[in-house]
mmCIF file of C-alpha atoms and ligand atoms in Angstrom:
data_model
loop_
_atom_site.group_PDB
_atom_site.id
_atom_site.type_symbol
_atom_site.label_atom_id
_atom_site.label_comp_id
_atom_site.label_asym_id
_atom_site.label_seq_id
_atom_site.Cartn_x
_atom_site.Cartn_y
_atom_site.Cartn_z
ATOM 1 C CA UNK A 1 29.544 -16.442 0.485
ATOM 2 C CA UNK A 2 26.680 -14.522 2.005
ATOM 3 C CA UNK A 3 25.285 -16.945 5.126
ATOM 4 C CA UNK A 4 27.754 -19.786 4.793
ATOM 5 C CA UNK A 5 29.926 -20.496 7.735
ATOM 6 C CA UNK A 6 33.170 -21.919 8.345
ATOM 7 C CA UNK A 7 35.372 -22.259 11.176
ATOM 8 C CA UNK A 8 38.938 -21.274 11.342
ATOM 9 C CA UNK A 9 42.033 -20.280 13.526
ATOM 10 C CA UNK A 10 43.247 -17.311 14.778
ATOM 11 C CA UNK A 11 46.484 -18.572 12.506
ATOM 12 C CA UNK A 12 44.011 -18.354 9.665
ATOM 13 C CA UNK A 13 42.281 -14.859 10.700
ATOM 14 C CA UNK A 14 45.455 -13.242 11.258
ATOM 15 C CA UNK A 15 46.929 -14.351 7.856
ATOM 16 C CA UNK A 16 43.764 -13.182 6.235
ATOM 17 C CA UNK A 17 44.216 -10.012 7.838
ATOM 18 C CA UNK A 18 47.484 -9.803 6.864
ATOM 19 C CA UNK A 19 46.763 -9.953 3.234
ATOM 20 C CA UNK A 20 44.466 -7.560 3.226
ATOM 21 C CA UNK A 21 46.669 -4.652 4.866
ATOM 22 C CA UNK A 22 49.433 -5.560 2.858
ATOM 23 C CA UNK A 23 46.853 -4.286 0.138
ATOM 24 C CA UNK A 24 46.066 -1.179 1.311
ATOM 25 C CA UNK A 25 48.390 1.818 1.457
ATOM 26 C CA UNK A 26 49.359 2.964 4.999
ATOM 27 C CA UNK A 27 48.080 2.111 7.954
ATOM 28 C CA UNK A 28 45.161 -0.317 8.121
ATOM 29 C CA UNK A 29 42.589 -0.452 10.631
ATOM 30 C CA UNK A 30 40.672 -3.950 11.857
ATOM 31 C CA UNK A 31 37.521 -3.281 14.668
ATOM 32 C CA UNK A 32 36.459 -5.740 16.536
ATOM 33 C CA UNK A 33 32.727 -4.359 17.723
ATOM 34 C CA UNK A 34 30.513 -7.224 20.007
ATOM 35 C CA UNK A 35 28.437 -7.593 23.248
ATOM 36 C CA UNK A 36 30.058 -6.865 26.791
ATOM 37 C CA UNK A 37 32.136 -10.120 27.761
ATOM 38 C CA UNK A 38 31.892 -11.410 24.191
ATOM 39 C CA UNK A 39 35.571 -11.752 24.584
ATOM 40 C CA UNK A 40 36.657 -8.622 22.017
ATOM 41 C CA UNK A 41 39.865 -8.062 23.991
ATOM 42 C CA UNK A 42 40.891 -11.700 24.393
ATOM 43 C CA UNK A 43 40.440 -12.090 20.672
ATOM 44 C CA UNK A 44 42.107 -9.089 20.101
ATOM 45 C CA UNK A 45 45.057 -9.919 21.788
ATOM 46 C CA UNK A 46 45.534 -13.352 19.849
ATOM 47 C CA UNK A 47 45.195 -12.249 16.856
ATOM 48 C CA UNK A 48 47.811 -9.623 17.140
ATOM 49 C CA UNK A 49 50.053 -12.021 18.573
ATOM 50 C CA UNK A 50 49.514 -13.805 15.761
ATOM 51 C CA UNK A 51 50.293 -11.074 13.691
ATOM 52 C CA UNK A 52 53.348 -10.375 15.533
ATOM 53 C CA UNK A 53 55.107 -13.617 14.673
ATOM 54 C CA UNK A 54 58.922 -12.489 15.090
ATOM 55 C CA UNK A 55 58.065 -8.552 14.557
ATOM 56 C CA UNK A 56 55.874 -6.181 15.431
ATOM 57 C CA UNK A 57 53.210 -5.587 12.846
ATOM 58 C CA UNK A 58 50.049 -4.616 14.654
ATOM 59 C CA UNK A 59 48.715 -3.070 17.892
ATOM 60 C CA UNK A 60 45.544 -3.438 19.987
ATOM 61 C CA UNK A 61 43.933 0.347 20.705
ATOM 62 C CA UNK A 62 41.256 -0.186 23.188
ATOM 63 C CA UNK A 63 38.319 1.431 22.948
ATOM 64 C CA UNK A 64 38.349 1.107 26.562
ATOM 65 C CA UNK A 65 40.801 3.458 27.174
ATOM 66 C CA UNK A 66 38.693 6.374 26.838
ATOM 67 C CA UNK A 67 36.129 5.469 29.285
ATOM 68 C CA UNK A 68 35.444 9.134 31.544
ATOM 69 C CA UNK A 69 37.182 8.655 34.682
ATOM 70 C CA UNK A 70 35.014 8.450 37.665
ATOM 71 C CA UNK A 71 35.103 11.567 38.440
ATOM 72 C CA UNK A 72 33.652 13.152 35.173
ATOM 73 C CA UNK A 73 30.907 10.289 35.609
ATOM 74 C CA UNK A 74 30.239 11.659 38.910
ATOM 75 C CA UNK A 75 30.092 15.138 37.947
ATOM 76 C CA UNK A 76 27.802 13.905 35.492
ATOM 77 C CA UNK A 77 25.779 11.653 37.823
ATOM 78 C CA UNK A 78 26.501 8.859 35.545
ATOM 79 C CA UNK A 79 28.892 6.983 37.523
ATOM 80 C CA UNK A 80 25.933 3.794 37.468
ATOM 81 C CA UNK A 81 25.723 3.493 33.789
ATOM 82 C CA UNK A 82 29.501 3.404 33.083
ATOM 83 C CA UNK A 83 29.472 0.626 30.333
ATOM 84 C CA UNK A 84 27.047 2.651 28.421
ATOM 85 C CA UNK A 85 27.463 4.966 25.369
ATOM 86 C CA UNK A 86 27.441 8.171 27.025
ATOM 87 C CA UNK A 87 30.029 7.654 29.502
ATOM 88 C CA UNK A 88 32.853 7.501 26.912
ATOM 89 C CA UNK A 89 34.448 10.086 25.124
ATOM 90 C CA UNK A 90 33.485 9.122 21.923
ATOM 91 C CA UNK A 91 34.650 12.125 19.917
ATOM 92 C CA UNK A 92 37.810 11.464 21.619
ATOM 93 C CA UNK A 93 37.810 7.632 20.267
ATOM 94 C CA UNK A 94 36.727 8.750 17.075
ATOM 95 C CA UNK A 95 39.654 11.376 16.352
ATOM 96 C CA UNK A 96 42.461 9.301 17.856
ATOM 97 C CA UNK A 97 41.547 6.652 15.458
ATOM 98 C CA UNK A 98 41.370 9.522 12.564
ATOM 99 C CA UNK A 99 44.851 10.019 13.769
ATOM 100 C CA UNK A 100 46.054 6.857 13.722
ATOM 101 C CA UNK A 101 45.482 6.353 9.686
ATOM 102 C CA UNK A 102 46.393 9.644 9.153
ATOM 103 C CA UNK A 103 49.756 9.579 10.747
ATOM 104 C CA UNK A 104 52.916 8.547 8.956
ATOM 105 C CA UNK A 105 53.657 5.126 10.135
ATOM 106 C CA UNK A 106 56.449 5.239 12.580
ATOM 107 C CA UNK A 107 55.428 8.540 14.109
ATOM 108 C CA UNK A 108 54.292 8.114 17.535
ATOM 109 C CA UNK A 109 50.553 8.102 18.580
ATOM 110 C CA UNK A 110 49.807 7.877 22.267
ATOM 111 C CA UNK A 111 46.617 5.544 23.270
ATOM 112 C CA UNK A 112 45.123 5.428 26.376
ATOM 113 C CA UNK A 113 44.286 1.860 28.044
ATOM 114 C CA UNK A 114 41.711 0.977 31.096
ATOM 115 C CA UNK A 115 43.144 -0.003 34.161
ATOM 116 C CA UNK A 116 40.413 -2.659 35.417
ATOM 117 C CA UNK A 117 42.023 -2.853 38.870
ATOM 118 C CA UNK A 118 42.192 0.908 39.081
ATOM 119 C CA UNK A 119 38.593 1.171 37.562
ATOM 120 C CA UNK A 120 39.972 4.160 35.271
ATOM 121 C CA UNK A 121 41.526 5.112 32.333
ATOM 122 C CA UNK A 122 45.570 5.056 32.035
ATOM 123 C CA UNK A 123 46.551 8.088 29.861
ATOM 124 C CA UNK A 124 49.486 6.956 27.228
ATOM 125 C CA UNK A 125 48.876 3.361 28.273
ATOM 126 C CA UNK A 126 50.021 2.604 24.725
ATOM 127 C CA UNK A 127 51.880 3.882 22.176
ATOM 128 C CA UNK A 128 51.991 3.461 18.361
ATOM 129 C CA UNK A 129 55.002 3.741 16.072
ATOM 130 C CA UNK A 130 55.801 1.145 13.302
ATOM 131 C CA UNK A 131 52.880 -0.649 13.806
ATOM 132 C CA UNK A 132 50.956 -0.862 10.494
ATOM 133 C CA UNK A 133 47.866 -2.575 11.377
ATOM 134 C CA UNK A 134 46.024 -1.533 14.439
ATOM 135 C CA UNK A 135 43.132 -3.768 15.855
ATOM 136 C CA UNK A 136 40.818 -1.294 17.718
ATOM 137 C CA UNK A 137 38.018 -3.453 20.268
ATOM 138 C CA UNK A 138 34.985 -2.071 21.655
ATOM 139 C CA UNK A 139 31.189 -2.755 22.298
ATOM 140 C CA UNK A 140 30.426 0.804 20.067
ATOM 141 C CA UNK A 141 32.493 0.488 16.733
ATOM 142 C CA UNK A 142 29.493 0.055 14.692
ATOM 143 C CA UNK A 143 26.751 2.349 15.913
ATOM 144 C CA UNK A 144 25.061 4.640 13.158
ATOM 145 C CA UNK A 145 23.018 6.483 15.634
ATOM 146 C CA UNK A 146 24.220 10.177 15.652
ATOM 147 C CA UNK A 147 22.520 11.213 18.681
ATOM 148 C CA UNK A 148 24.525 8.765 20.588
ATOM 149 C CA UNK A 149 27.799 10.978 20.852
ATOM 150 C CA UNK A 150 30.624 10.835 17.978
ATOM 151 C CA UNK A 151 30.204 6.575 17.553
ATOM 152 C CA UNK A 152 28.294 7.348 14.059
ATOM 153 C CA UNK A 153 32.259 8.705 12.277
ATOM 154 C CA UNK A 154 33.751 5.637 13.752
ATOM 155 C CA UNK A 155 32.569 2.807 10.850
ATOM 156 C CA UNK A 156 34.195 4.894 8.311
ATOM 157 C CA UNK A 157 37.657 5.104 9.942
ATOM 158 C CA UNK A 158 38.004 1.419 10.537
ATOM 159 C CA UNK A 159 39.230 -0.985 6.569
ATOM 160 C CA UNK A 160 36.842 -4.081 7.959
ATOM 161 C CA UNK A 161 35.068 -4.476 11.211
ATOM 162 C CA UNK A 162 34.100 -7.687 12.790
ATOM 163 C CA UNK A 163 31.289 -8.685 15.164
ATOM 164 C CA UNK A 164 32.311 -11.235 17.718
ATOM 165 C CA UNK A 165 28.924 -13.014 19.278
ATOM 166 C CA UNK A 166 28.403 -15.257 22.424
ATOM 167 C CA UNK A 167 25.232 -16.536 24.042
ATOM 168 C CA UNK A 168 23.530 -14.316 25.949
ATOM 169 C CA UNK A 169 23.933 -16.889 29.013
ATOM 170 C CA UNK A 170 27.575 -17.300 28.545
ATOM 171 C CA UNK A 171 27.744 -12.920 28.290
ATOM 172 C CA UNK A 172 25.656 -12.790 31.974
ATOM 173 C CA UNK A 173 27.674 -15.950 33.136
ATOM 174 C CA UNK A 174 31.200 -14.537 32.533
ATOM 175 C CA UNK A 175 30.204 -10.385 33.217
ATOM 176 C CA UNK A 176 28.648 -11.625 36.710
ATOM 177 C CA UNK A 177 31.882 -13.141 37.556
ATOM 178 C CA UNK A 178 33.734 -10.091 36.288
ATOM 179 C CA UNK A 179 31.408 -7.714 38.543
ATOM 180 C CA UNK A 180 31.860 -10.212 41.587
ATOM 181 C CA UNK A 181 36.240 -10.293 41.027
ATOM 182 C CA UNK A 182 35.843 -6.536 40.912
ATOM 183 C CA UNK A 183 34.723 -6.498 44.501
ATOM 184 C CA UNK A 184 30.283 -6.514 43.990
ATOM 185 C CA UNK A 185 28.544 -8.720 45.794
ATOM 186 C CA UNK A 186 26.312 -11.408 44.050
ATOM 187 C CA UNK A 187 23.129 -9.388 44.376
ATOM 188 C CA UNK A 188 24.766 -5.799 42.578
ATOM 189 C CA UNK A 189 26.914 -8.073 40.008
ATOM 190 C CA UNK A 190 23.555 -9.617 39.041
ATOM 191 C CA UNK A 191 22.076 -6.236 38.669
ATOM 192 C CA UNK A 192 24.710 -4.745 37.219
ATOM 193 C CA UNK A 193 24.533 -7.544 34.721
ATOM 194 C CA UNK A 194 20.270 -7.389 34.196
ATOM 195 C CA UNK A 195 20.012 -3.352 34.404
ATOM 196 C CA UNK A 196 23.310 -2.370 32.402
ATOM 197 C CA UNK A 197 25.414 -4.899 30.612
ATOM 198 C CA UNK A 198 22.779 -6.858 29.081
ATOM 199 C CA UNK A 199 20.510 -3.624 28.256
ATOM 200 C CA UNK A 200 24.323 -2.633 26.159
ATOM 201 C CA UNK A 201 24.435 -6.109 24.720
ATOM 202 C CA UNK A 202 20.818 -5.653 23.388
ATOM 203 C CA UNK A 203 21.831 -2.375 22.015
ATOM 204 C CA UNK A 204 25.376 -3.648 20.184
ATOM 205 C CA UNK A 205 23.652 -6.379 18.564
ATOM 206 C CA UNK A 206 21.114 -4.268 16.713
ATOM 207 C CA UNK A 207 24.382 -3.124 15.122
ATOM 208 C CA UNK A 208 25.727 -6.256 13.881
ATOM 209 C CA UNK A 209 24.431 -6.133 10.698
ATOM 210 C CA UNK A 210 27.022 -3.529 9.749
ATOM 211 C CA UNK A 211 30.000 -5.784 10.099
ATOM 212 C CA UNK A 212 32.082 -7.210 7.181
ATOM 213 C CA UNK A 213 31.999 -10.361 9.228
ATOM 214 C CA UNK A 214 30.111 -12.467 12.337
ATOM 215 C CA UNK A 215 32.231 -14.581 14.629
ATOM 216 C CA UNK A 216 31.423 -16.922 17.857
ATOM 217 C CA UNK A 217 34.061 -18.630 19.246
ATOM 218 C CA UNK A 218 34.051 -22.504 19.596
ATOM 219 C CA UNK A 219 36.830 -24.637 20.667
ATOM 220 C CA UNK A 220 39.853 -23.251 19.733
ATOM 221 C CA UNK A 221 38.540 -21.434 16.975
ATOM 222 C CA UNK A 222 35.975 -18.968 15.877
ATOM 223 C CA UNK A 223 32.675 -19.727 13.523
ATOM 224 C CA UNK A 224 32.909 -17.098 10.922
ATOM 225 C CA UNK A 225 30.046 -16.426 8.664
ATOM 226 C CA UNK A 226 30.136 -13.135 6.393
ATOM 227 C CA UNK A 227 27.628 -10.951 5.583
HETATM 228 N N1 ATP B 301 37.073 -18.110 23.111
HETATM 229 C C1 ATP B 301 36.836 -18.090 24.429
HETATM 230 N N2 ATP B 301 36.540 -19.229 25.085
HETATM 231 C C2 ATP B 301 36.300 -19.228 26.411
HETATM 232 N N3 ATP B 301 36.351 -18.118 27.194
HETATM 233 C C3 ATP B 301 36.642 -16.965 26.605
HETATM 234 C C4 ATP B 301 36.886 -16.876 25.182
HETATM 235 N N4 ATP B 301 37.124 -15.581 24.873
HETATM 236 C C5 ATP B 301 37.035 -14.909 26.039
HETATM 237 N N5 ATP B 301 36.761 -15.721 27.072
HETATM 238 C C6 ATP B 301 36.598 -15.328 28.485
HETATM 239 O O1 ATP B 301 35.455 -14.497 28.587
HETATM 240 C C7 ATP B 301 35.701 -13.411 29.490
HETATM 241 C C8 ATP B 301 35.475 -12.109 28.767
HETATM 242 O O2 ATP B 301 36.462 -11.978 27.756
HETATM 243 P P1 ATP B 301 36.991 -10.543 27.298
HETATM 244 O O3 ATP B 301 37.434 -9.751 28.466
HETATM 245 O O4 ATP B 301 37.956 -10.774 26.205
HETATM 246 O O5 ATP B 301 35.611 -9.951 26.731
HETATM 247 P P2 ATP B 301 35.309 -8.493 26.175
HETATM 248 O O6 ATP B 301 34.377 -8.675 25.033
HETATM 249 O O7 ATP B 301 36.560 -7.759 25.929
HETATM 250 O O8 ATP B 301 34.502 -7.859 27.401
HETATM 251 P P3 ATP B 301 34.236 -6.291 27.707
HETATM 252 O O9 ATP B 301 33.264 -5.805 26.703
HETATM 253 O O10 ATP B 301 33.606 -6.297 29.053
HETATM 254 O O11 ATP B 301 35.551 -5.611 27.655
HETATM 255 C C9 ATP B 301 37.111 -13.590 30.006
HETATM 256 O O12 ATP B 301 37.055 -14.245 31.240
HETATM 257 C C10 ATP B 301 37.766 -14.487 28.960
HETATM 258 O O13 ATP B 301 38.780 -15.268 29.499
HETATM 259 MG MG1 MG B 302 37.271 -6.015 26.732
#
């Protein structure tokens, strides 16, 4: 299968997916790694509705969630990169998610999500229980680098891990929009965009490589080639 691709719904996806953690003993654990603005979360959240037809099967545990609040970033004088790997608490990413699979399904495990109208993290924002397959998003899933904080254990926690690609015009087109709705003005969403986002996207995709699968969405459906 190695290079070919094919395109297919999120119907599709999620029944593959479904297969494959009926499989597996426990609790099973899908990343979804990619650029900023690749849309990770949007596909995130499809695909576990999908998954949720009539019950609840799966849960989306944002790697957002443990972005430092903006108060540790100022502390830190890091309160302009927030985006990159450093201001998130990795190890804390990496041991909730060492939690999740090693918790009996239906105990509760509390996630935190990212409040993008608040600009911080919202302790407990979710909460796990019966949910046996958990879809985790987030641009760092797949870094090997272990100077770059505790994103090195994460592969190895995670049964498959996708990489969802865009253009890099369509990433700059839809973060600078992003950046502008969060109150910038054209000038810092632009160099928010150039200096930051872009300089992360450039980093995720030298990453790519390590996922069991490449998507790009077009239409209403995603190009998947595996690697
Ligand atoms: N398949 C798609 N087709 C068209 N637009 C899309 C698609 N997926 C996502 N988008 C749009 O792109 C933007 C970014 O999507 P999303 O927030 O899901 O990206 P993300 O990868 O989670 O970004 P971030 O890394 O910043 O969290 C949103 O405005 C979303 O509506
Ligand atoms: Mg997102």
């Amino acid at each position: 299968m190695r290079g070919r691709a094919r395109k297919v719904s999120v119907a599709e996806l999620a029944a593959a997916v479904r297969e494959r953690a009926a499989g597996a003993g426990g609790r099973y654990l899908l990343g979804i790694a990619g650029p900023p603005g690749a849309g990770k979360s949007t596909l995130a959240h499809t695909l576990c509705a999908a998954l949720n037809d009539g019950d609840t099967l799966a849960g989306v545990a944002p790697m957002d969630g443990y972005h430092l609040s903006n108060a540790r970033l100022d502390e830190l004088g890091r309160r302009a990169g927030k985006g990159e790997p450093d201001t998130f608490d990795s190890a804390g990413f990496a041991g909730n998610l060492a939690r999740l699979r090693a918790a009996p399904v239906g105990e509760a495990v509390e996630w935190p999500t990212f409040d993008r109208a608040l600009d911080e993290p919202t302790p407990a924002g979710t909460v796990f229980t019966g949910e046996r397959i958990v879809i985790t998003e987030g641009n760092y899933l797949l870094m090997d680098d272990p100077v770059l904080g505790a994103w090195h254990r994460v592969r190895g926690l995670l049964d498959e891990c996708w990489y969802l690609d865009a253009e890099r015009e369509t990433l700059a087109t839809r973060l600078t929009r992003r950046h502008r709705d969060g109150g910038r003005s054209e000038a810092a969403a632009r160099e928010k965009v150039e200096l930051s986002d872009l300089r992360n996207a450039e980093l995720v995709a030298r990453t790519r490589g390590r996922a069991d699968l490449a998507l790009r969405a077009e239409g209403d459906g995603y190009v998947v080639s595996e690697s």
